[in-house]
């Protein structure tokens, strides 16, 4: 009996010793694992501070907008002359959908990608064309302090992209492009562009260089592109009164007719090629009947003045001159479109073509009903007088923002 008790007690003793040894080994392994985790965390924190990705901690905001514009023409017989008049008046009926992805990077920089799908009428009566969802614009704005902005727009550049001081929203849209407070110069598409904006006190200046039309056929002179230079100066004369002077200079360039370039491909030596080919092109222009107007530089200049009557109402006017065909366009607008519930607007505009000697006049008026913060309904009338064509119309525009 005593032998059994001694054997049993010794067995329990060895089991307790084994458990204690296992606990010590387990604690030692836990301490080693903890040290390894601390080292990994220190390495990761150092990597984030020194070699962090520009997209680190970036937040992306997604916005969607559905824009529907329809018109009821108050006339019986409609021919191609009326369709051309509506096209010149920039009455762009149809459905337009836009998705905007905006990412804030490095605290102050902004990367924006716009995808657009549309269904609109063609130039011929009864024709309807559509475009599936595709990338319409890609832009990057680098904010270097409060006074300097660098802008790069490799796809879908417009002159308005370099107007940092102005906020373009769906509330500023009228029934047509003419009814806005901006000249058509700012809405012109220029392919890819880079530029900068400088702000000092009450003056904002912008300068941009763009290239567009790569691979476009320029008559018998071959395939070419167009170089454009845009400049703008905005001066705040007093509180609520802004004066803007802007200009766009375009120089078409032609390449060898056998060369066809892909998008975003720009030859470095195209200037030398152009100079070398000018003699041969000039010598053969008379015999081949080359249309030299296609390779002549063109330019546009615009002046805009706008003032605030109160917190919501604005009065503005602009005129734009094109030196290529002596075209003169102008518009005067008074609007109260930033009211939360009910807004309105009236625009009187005109166009004069010096080369053809015809005039066009357009009068618009609309009411803007805001049904919540995301839905806007515009009801209005438009009257277009283009030579012998006179077109009265009732117009409806719905904008749904998500």
GROMACS .gro file of C-alpha atoms in nm:
model
  402
    1UNK     CA    1   0.000   0.000   0.000
    2UNK     CA    2   0.282   0.239   0.085
    3UNK     CA    3   0.459   0.146  -0.237
    4UNK     CA    4   0.147   0.229  -0.442
    5UNK     CA    5   0.107   0.566  -0.278
    6UNK     CA    6   0.473   0.655  -0.338
    7UNK     CA    7   0.447   0.553  -0.703
    8UNK     CA    8   0.125   0.752  -0.752
    9UNK     CA    9   0.265   1.065  -0.591
   10UNK     CA   10   0.580   1.050  -0.802
   11UNK     CA   11   0.368   1.015  -1.117
   12UNK     CA   12   0.167   1.327  -1.031
   13UNK     CA   13   0.487   1.513  -0.959
   14UNK     CA   14   0.631   1.435  -1.303
   15UNK     CA   15   0.303   1.537  -1.471
   16UNK     CA   16   0.307   1.871  -1.290
   17UNK     CA   17   0.668   1.929  -1.395
   18UNK     CA   18   0.581   1.851  -1.757
   19UNK     CA   19   0.292   2.101  -1.749
   20UNK     CA   20   0.515   2.369  -1.600
   21UNK     CA   21   0.779   2.306  -1.868
   22UNK     CA   22   0.516   2.328  -2.143
   23UNK     CA   23   0.386   2.655  -1.999
   24UNK     CA   24   0.736   2.803  -1.995
   25UNK     CA   25   0.799   2.695  -2.355
   26UNK     CA   26   0.459   2.829  -2.466
   27UNK     CA   27   0.522   3.163  -2.295
   28UNK     CA   28   0.863   3.183  -2.459
   29UNK     CA   29   0.711   3.117  -2.804
   30UNK     CA   30   0.444   3.379  -2.744
   31UNK     CA   31   0.708   3.637  -2.655
   32UNK     CA   32   0.904   3.554  -2.972
   33UNK     CA   33   0.590   3.585  -3.187
   34UNK     CA   34   0.510   3.918  -3.023
   35UNK     CA   35   0.859   4.047  -3.105
   36UNK     CA   36   0.819   3.939  -3.468
   37UNK     CA   37   0.481   4.117  -3.494
   38UNK     CA   38   0.629   4.435  -3.348
   39UNK     CA   39   0.907   4.429  -3.607
   40UNK     CA   40   0.656   4.376  -3.891
   41UNK     CA   41   0.439   4.665  -3.767
   42UNK     CA   42   0.742   4.896  -3.749
   43UNK     CA   43   0.843   4.802  -4.104
   44UNK     CA   44   0.490   4.863  -4.235
   45UNK     CA   45   0.461   5.200  -4.064
   46UNK     CA   46   0.800   5.304  -4.205
   47UNK     CA   47   0.697   5.193  -4.556
   48UNK     CA   48   0.372   5.392  -4.535
   49UNK     CA   49   0.553   5.708  -4.431
   50UNK     CA   50   0.839   5.687  -4.681
   51UNK     CA   51   0.704   5.505  -4.988
   52UNK     CA   52   0.330   5.537  -4.963
   53UNK     CA   53   0.114   5.507  -5.272
   54UNK     CA   54  -0.052   5.829  -5.394
   55UNK     CA   55  -0.385   5.645  -5.367
   56UNK     CA   56  -0.323   5.563  -5.000
   57UNK     CA   57  -0.618   5.672  -4.787
   58UNK     CA   58  -0.778   5.826  -5.099
   59UNK     CA   59  -1.154   5.865  -5.097
   60UNK     CA   60  -1.357   5.835  -5.417
   61UNK     CA   61  -1.693   6.006  -5.462
   62UNK     CA   62  -1.928   5.884  -5.735
   63UNK     CA   63  -2.191   6.115  -5.887
   64UNK     CA   64  -2.445   6.038  -6.156
   65UNK     CA   65  -2.659   6.272  -6.365
   66UNK     CA   66  -2.939   6.196  -6.610
   67UNK     CA   67  -3.023   6.490  -6.837
   68UNK     CA   68  -3.332   6.469  -7.060
   69UNK     CA   69  -3.416   6.754  -7.301
   70UNK     CA   70  -3.722   6.749  -7.525
   71UNK     CA   71  -3.885   7.002  -7.758
   72UNK     CA   72  -4.230   7.039  -7.915
   73UNK     CA   73  -4.203   7.241  -8.238
   74UNK     CA   74  -4.511   7.460  -8.282
   75UNK     CA   75  -4.517   7.438  -8.660
   76UNK     CA   76  -4.648   7.209  -8.927
   77UNK     CA   77  -4.397   7.169  -9.211
   78UNK     CA   78  -4.038   7.092  -9.108
   79UNK     CA   79  -3.759   7.059  -9.363
   80UNK     CA   80  -3.382   7.037  -9.355
   81UNK     CA   81  -3.350   7.416  -9.331
   82UNK     CA   82  -3.533   7.410  -8.999
   83UNK     CA   83  -3.318   7.120  -8.876
   84UNK     CA   84  -3.001   7.310  -8.966
   85UNK     CA   85  -3.133   7.619  -8.787
   86UNK     CA   86  -3.196   7.418  -8.470
   87UNK     CA   87  -2.849   7.269  -8.492
   88UNK     CA   88  -2.689   7.614  -8.524
   89UNK     CA   89  -2.899   7.729  -8.228
   90UNK     CA   90  -2.749   7.438  -8.029
   91UNK     CA   91  -3.082   7.283  -7.937
   92UNK     CA   92  -2.942   6.943  -7.835
   93UNK     CA   93  -3.246   6.731  -7.752
   94UNK     CA   94  -3.199   6.378  -7.625
   95UNK     CA   95  -3.094   6.178  -7.320
   96UNK     CA   96  -2.751   6.226  -7.168
   97UNK     CA   97  -2.615   6.021  -6.879
   98UNK     CA   98  -2.294   6.106  -6.696
   99UNK     CA   99  -2.106   5.920  -6.422
  100UNK     CA  100  -1.830   6.111  -6.244
  101UNK     CA  101  -1.564   5.948  -6.027
  102UNK     CA  102  -1.372   6.202  -5.820
  103UNK     CA  103  -1.077   6.093  -5.607
  104UNK     CA  104  -0.893   6.320  -5.364
  105UNK     CA  105  -0.521   6.246  -5.356
  106UNK     CA  106  -0.238   6.393  -5.151
  107UNK     CA  107  -0.496   6.593  -4.953
  108UNK     CA  108  -0.539   6.871  -5.213
  109UNK     CA  109  -0.507   6.704  -5.557
  110UNK     CA  110  -0.808   6.577  -5.750
  111UNK     CA  111  -0.840   6.300  -6.009
  112UNK     CA  112  -1.168   6.303  -6.206
  113UNK     CA  113  -1.298   6.052  -6.461
  114UNK     CA  114  -1.623   6.115  -6.653
  115UNK     CA  115  -1.813   5.841  -6.834
  116UNK     CA  116  -2.093   5.951  -7.068
  117UNK     CA  117  -2.369   5.779  -7.261
  118UNK     CA  118  -2.613   5.967  -7.481
  119UNK     CA  119  -2.899   5.931  -7.727
  120UNK     CA  120  -2.970   6.235  -7.938
  121UNK     CA  121  -3.104   6.339  -8.275
  122UNK     CA  122  -2.883   6.362  -8.580
  123UNK     CA  123  -2.849   6.650  -8.821
  124UNK     CA  124  -3.095   6.494  -9.062
  125UNK     CA  125  -3.464   6.504  -8.976
  126UNK     CA  126  -3.574   6.185  -8.804
  127UNK     CA  127  -3.224   6.046  -8.748
  128UNK     CA  128  -3.141   5.930  -8.395
  129UNK     CA  129  -2.789   5.837  -8.295
  130UNK     CA  130  -2.668   5.686  -7.971
  131UNK     CA  131  -2.340   5.630  -7.793
  132UNK     CA  132  -2.271   5.363  -7.534
  133UNK     CA  133  -2.106   5.441  -7.201
  134UNK     CA  134  -1.748   5.551  -7.267
  135UNK     CA  135  -1.474   5.758  -7.110
  136UNK     CA  136  -1.541   6.122  -7.195
  137UNK     CA  137  -1.288   6.301  -6.976
  138UNK     CA  138  -0.991   6.225  -6.754
  139UNK     CA  139  -0.836   6.512  -6.561
  140UNK     CA  140  -0.589   6.568  -6.277
  141UNK     CA  141  -0.570   6.894  -6.082
  142UNK     CA  142  -0.266   6.953  -5.862
  143UNK     CA  143  -0.315   7.224  -5.602
  144UNK     CA  144   0.026   7.378  -5.536
  145UNK     CA  145  -0.078   7.618  -5.262
  146UNK     CA  146  -0.375   7.851  -5.266
  147UNK     CA  147  -0.252   8.050  -5.566
  148UNK     CA  148  -0.129   7.796  -5.824
  149UNK     CA  149  -0.306   7.503  -5.992
  150UNK     CA  150  -0.156   7.264  -6.248
  151UNK     CA  151  -0.407   7.084  -6.468
  152UNK     CA  152  -0.357   6.785  -6.698
  153UNK     CA  153  -0.645   6.656  -6.914
  154UNK     CA  154  -0.522   6.374  -7.140
  155UNK     CA  155  -0.873   6.288  -7.263
  156UNK     CA  156  -1.172   6.512  -7.335
  157UNK     CA  157  -1.020   6.851  -7.259
  158UNK     CA  158  -1.231   7.167  -7.275
  159UNK     CA  159  -1.136   7.526  -7.215
  160UNK     CA  160  -1.367   7.538  -6.913
  161UNK     CA  161  -1.145   7.278  -6.740
  162UNK     CA  162  -0.892   7.553  -6.667
  163UNK     CA  163  -1.146   7.790  -6.514
  164UNK     CA  164  -1.084   7.685  -6.154
  165UNK     CA  165  -1.261   7.988  -6.009
  166UNK     CA  166  -1.601   7.883  -6.150
  167UNK     CA  167  -1.819   7.600  -6.022
  168UNK     CA  168  -2.021   7.435  -6.301
  169UNK     CA  169  -2.335   7.267  -6.171
  170UNK     CA  170  -2.663   7.148  -6.319
  171UNK     CA  171  -2.836   7.452  -6.169
  172UNK     CA  172  -2.645   7.676  -6.411
  173UNK     CA  173  -2.785   7.492  -6.715
  174UNK     CA  174  -3.058   7.657  -6.915
  175UNK     CA  175  -3.253   7.507  -7.201
  176UNK     CA  176  -2.964   7.528  -7.450
  177UNK     CA  177  -2.593   7.607  -7.447
  178UNK     CA  178  -2.666   7.966  -7.549
  179UNK     CA  179  -2.877   8.027  -7.238
  180UNK     CA  180  -2.579   7.971  -7.008
  181UNK     CA  181  -2.361   8.255  -6.886
  182UNK     CA  182  -2.055   8.131  -7.078
  183UNK     CA  183  -1.954   8.174  -7.443
  184UNK     CA  184  -1.932   7.861  -7.662
  185UNK     CA  185  -1.555   7.901  -7.662
  186UNK     CA  186  -1.536   7.741  -7.318
  187UNK     CA  187  -1.731   7.432  -7.430
  188UNK     CA  188  -1.510   7.353  -7.730
  189UNK     CA  189  -1.345   7.012  -7.720
  190UNK     CA  190  -0.966   7.021  -7.758
  191UNK     CA  191  -0.850   6.660  -7.718
  192UNK     CA  192  -0.570   6.641  -7.461
  193UNK     CA  193  -0.434   6.947  -7.280
  194UNK     CA  194  -0.206   7.068  -7.004
  195UNK     CA  195  -0.211   7.407  -6.837
  196UNK     CA  196  -0.205   7.603  -6.518
  197UNK     CA  197  -0.410   7.862  -6.330
  198UNK     CA  198  -0.269   8.138  -6.112
  199UNK     CA  199  -0.479   8.326  -5.857
  200UNK     CA  200  -0.366   8.651  -5.700
  201UNK     CA  201  -0.597   8.874  -5.498
  202UNK     CA  202  -0.890   8.956  -5.730
  203UNK     CA  203  -0.729   8.832  -6.055
  204UNK     CA  204  -0.726   8.475  -6.192
  205UNK     CA  205  -0.519   8.390  -6.502
  206UNK     CA  206  -0.516   8.061  -6.695
  207UNK     CA  207  -0.300   7.932  -6.980
  208UNK     CA  208  -0.327   7.595  -7.155
  209UNK     CA  209  -0.188   7.410  -7.456
  210UNK     CA  210  -0.381   7.129  -7.622
  211UNK     CA  211  -0.359   6.894  -7.919
  212UNK     CA  212  -0.665   6.744  -8.087
  213UNK     CA  213  -0.771   6.568  -8.404
  214UNK     CA  214  -0.481   6.322  -8.423
  215UNK     CA  215  -0.541   6.102  -8.725
  216UNK     CA  216  -0.798   6.336  -8.884
  217UNK     CA  217  -0.788   6.375  -9.261
  218UNK     CA  218  -0.700   6.731  -9.367
  219UNK     CA  219  -0.802   6.726  -9.730
  220UNK     CA  220  -0.529   6.635  -9.980
  221UNK     CA  221  -0.257   6.756  -9.743
  222UNK     CA  222  -0.267   6.433  -9.547
  223UNK     CA  223  -0.354   6.327  -9.196
  224UNK     CA  224  -0.296   6.586  -8.925
  225UNK     CA  225  -0.396   6.738  -8.595
  226UNK     CA  226  -0.462   7.076  -8.440
  227UNK     CA  227  -0.257   7.263  -8.180
  228UNK     CA  228  -0.455   7.504  -7.962
  229UNK     CA  229  -0.352   7.766  -7.711
  230UNK     CA  230  -0.606   7.897  -7.462
  231UNK     CA  231  -0.568   8.194  -7.230
  232UNK     CA  232  -0.805   8.359  -6.986
  233UNK     CA  233  -0.794   8.646  -6.738
  234UNK     CA  234  -1.073   8.695  -6.484
  235UNK     CA  235  -1.085   9.017  -6.284
  236UNK     CA  236  -1.323   9.086  -5.997
  237UNK     CA  237  -1.399   9.453  -6.038
  238UNK     CA  238  -1.610   9.475  -5.724
  239UNK     CA  239  -1.815   9.247  -5.507
  240UNK     CA  240  -2.025   9.028  -5.736
  241UNK     CA  241  -1.895   9.187  -6.062
  242UNK     CA  242  -1.657   8.977  -6.273
  243UNK     CA  243  -1.499   9.063  -6.607
  244UNK     CA  244  -1.342   8.784  -6.815
  245UNK     CA  245  -1.127   8.806  -7.126
  246UNK     CA  246  -1.040   8.482  -7.303
  247UNK     CA  247  -0.895   8.372  -7.632
  248UNK     CA  248  -0.828   8.052  -7.828
  249UNK     CA  249  -0.571   8.020  -8.109
  250UNK     CA  250  -0.576   7.705  -8.326
  251UNK     CA  251  -0.308   7.597  -8.573
  252UNK     CA  252  -0.379   7.287  -8.786
  253UNK     CA  253  -0.074   7.074  -8.862
  254UNK     CA  254  -0.048   6.809  -9.133
  255UNK     CA  255   0.167   6.498  -9.146
  256UNK     CA  256   0.262   6.266  -9.429
  257UNK     CA  257  -0.054   6.125  -9.584
  258UNK     CA  258   0.079   5.770  -9.529
  259UNK     CA  259   0.105   5.815  -9.153
  260UNK     CA  260  -0.185   5.723  -8.927
  261UNK     CA  261  -0.126   5.764  -8.554
  262UNK     CA  262  -0.306   5.603  -8.265
  263UNK     CA  263  -0.467   5.812  -7.986
  264UNK     CA  264  -0.226   5.983  -7.742
  265UNK     CA  265   0.062   5.939  -7.989
  266UNK     CA  266   0.238   6.268  -8.068
  267UNK     CA  267   0.549   6.283  -8.292
  268UNK     CA  268   0.823   6.502  -8.150
  269UNK     CA  269   0.959   6.614  -8.486
  270UNK     CA  270   0.631   6.716  -8.649
  271UNK     CA  271   0.735   7.083  -8.660
  272UNK     CA  272   1.041   7.004  -8.871
  273UNK     CA  273   0.837   6.780  -9.095
  274UNK     CA  274   0.588   7.058  -9.144
  275UNK     CA  275   0.856   7.311  -9.242
  276UNK     CA  276   1.018   7.067  -9.480
  277UNK     CA  277   0.689   6.991  -9.652
  278UNK     CA  278   0.566   7.351  -9.685
  279UNK     CA  279   0.762   7.410 -10.007
  280UNK     CA  280   0.632   7.098 -10.175
  281UNK     CA  281   0.277   7.163 -10.061
  282UNK     CA  282   0.290   7.526 -10.174
  283UNK     CA  283   0.431   7.430 -10.516
  284UNK     CA  284   0.163   7.172 -10.580
  285UNK     CA  285  -0.131   7.362 -10.431
  286UNK     CA  286  -0.228   7.526 -10.759
  287UNK     CA  287  -0.211   7.208 -10.963
  288UNK     CA  288  -0.383   6.981 -10.711
  289UNK     CA  289  -0.643   7.238 -10.606
  290UNK     CA  290  -0.553   7.212 -10.239
  291UNK     CA  291  -0.794   7.392 -10.008
  292UNK     CA  292  -0.549   7.615  -9.821
  293UNK     CA  293  -0.819   7.736  -9.583
  294UNK     CA  294  -0.799   7.400  -9.404
  295UNK     CA  295  -0.443   7.463  -9.288
  296UNK     CA  296  -0.476   7.832  -9.199
  297UNK     CA  297  -0.466   7.915  -8.829
  298UNK     CA  298  -0.788   8.037  -8.670
  299UNK     CA  299  -0.868   8.219  -8.352
  300UNK     CA  300  -1.152   8.324  -8.124
  301UNK     CA  301  -1.173   8.593  -7.860
  302UNK     CA  302  -1.450   8.644  -7.608
  303UNK     CA  303  -1.541   8.897  -7.342
  304UNK     CA  304  -1.780   8.817  -7.057
  305UNK     CA  305  -1.931   9.037  -6.787
  306UNK     CA  306  -2.154   8.914  -6.506
  307UNK     CA  307  -2.290   9.072  -6.192
  308UNK     CA  308  -2.502   8.960  -5.900
  309UNK     CA  309  -2.825   9.145  -5.829
  310UNK     CA  310  -2.879   8.961  -5.502
  311UNK     CA  311  -2.792   8.622  -5.350
  312UNK     CA  312  -2.959   8.427  -5.631
  313UNK     CA  313  -3.021   8.656  -5.931
  314UNK     CA  314  -2.750   8.720  -6.188
  315UNK     CA  315  -2.719   8.934  -6.499
  316UNK     CA  316  -2.456   8.848  -6.754
  317UNK     CA  317  -2.356   8.903  -7.110
  318UNK     CA  318  -2.085   8.791  -7.348
  319UNK     CA  319  -1.976   8.820  -7.708
  320UNK     CA  320  -1.740   8.602  -7.909
  321UNK     CA  321  -1.561   8.686  -8.233
  322UNK     CA  322  -1.407   8.433  -8.471
  323UNK     CA  323  -1.152   8.569  -8.715
  324UNK     CA  324  -1.172   8.271  -8.954
  325UNK     CA  325  -1.514   8.360  -9.099
  326UNK     CA  326  -1.595   8.688  -8.919
  327UNK     CA  327  -1.855   8.520  -8.703
  328UNK     CA  328  -1.993   8.720  -8.412
  329UNK     CA  329  -2.199   8.559  -8.137
  330UNK     CA  330  -2.348   8.730  -7.833
  331UNK     CA  331  -2.597   8.671  -7.554
  332UNK     CA  332  -2.754   8.856  -7.262
  333UNK     CA  333  -2.899   8.655  -6.973
  334UNK     CA  334  -3.083   8.742  -6.655
  335UNK     CA  335  -3.160   8.453  -6.424
  336UNK     CA  336  -3.256   8.353  -6.073
  337UNK     CA  337  -3.166   7.984  -6.094
  338UNK     CA  338  -3.000   7.924  -5.757
  339UNK     CA  339  -3.321   7.958  -5.559
  340UNK     CA  340  -3.398   7.642  -5.364
  341UNK     CA  341  -3.762   7.613  -5.475
  342UNK     CA  342  -3.838   7.814  -5.788
  343UNK     CA  343  -3.604   7.980  -6.036
  344UNK     CA  344  -3.633   8.145  -6.374
  345UNK     CA  345  -3.423   8.273  -6.662
  346UNK     CA  346  -3.448   8.480  -6.980
  347UNK     CA  347  -3.187   8.487  -7.259
  348UNK     CA  348  -3.166   8.688  -7.580
  349UNK     CA  349  -2.885   8.586  -7.815
  350UNK     CA  350  -2.773   8.631  -8.172
  351UNK     CA  351  -2.526   8.525  -8.436
  352UNK     CA  352  -2.387   8.706  -8.740
  353UNK     CA  353  -2.198   8.530  -9.019
  354UNK     CA  354  -1.995   8.790  -9.207
  355UNK     CA  355  -1.893   8.555  -9.489
  356UNK     CA  356  -2.250   8.446  -9.574
  357UNK     CA  357  -2.428   8.760  -9.461
  358UNK     CA  358  -2.702   8.598  -9.252
  359UNK     CA  359  -2.819   8.659  -8.898
  360UNK     CA  360  -2.976   8.436  -8.637
  361UNK     CA  361  -3.167   8.549  -8.327
  362UNK     CA  362  -3.288   8.338  -8.040
  363UNK     CA  363  -3.510   8.414  -7.739
  364UNK     CA  364  -3.550   8.176  -7.446
  365UNK     CA  365  -3.736   8.183  -7.118
  366UNK     CA  366  -3.787   7.911  -6.860
  367UNK     CA  367  -3.903   7.828  -6.508
  368UNK     CA  368  -3.688   7.604  -6.288
  369UNK     CA  369  -3.877   7.384  -6.042
  370UNK     CA  370  -3.659   7.217  -5.779
  371UNK     CA  371  -3.827   6.899  -5.652
  372UNK     CA  372  -3.581   6.822  -5.376
  373UNK     CA  373  -3.205   6.856  -5.390
  374UNK     CA  374  -3.156   6.597  -5.665
  375UNK     CA  375  -3.430   6.665  -5.922
  376UNK     CA  376  -3.476   6.975  -6.136
  377UNK     CA  377  -3.754   7.038  -6.388
  378UNK     CA  378  -3.724   7.324  -6.638
  379UNK     CA  379  -4.025   7.434  -6.844
  380UNK     CA  380  -3.978   7.701  -7.108
  381UNK     CA  381  -4.021   7.839  -7.456
  382UNK     CA  382  -3.771   7.906  -7.732
  383UNK     CA  383  -3.801   8.110  -8.049
  384UNK     CA  384  -3.536   8.084  -8.323
  385UNK     CA  385  -3.526   8.315  -8.625
  386UNK     CA  386  -3.268   8.195  -8.877
  387UNK     CA  387  -3.310   8.370  -9.212
  388UNK     CA  388  -3.642   8.257  -9.355
  389UNK     CA  389  -3.679   7.982  -9.092
  390UNK     CA  390  -3.877   8.081  -8.783
  391UNK     CA  391  -3.917   7.811  -8.519
  392UNK     CA  392  -4.126   7.850  -8.200
  393UNK     CA  393  -4.099   7.562  -7.955
  394UNK     CA  394  -4.203   7.444  -7.610
  395UNK     CA  395  -3.915   7.285  -7.424
  396UNK     CA  396  -3.884   7.058  -7.121
  397UNK     CA  397  -3.563   6.967  -6.942
  398UNK     CA  398  -3.532   6.719  -6.653
  399UNK     CA  399  -3.210   6.675  -6.459
  400UNK     CA  400  -3.181   6.398  -6.203
  401UNK     CA  401  -2.868   6.392  -5.990
  402UNK     CA  402  -2.763   6.093  -5.780
   0.00000   0.00000   0.00000
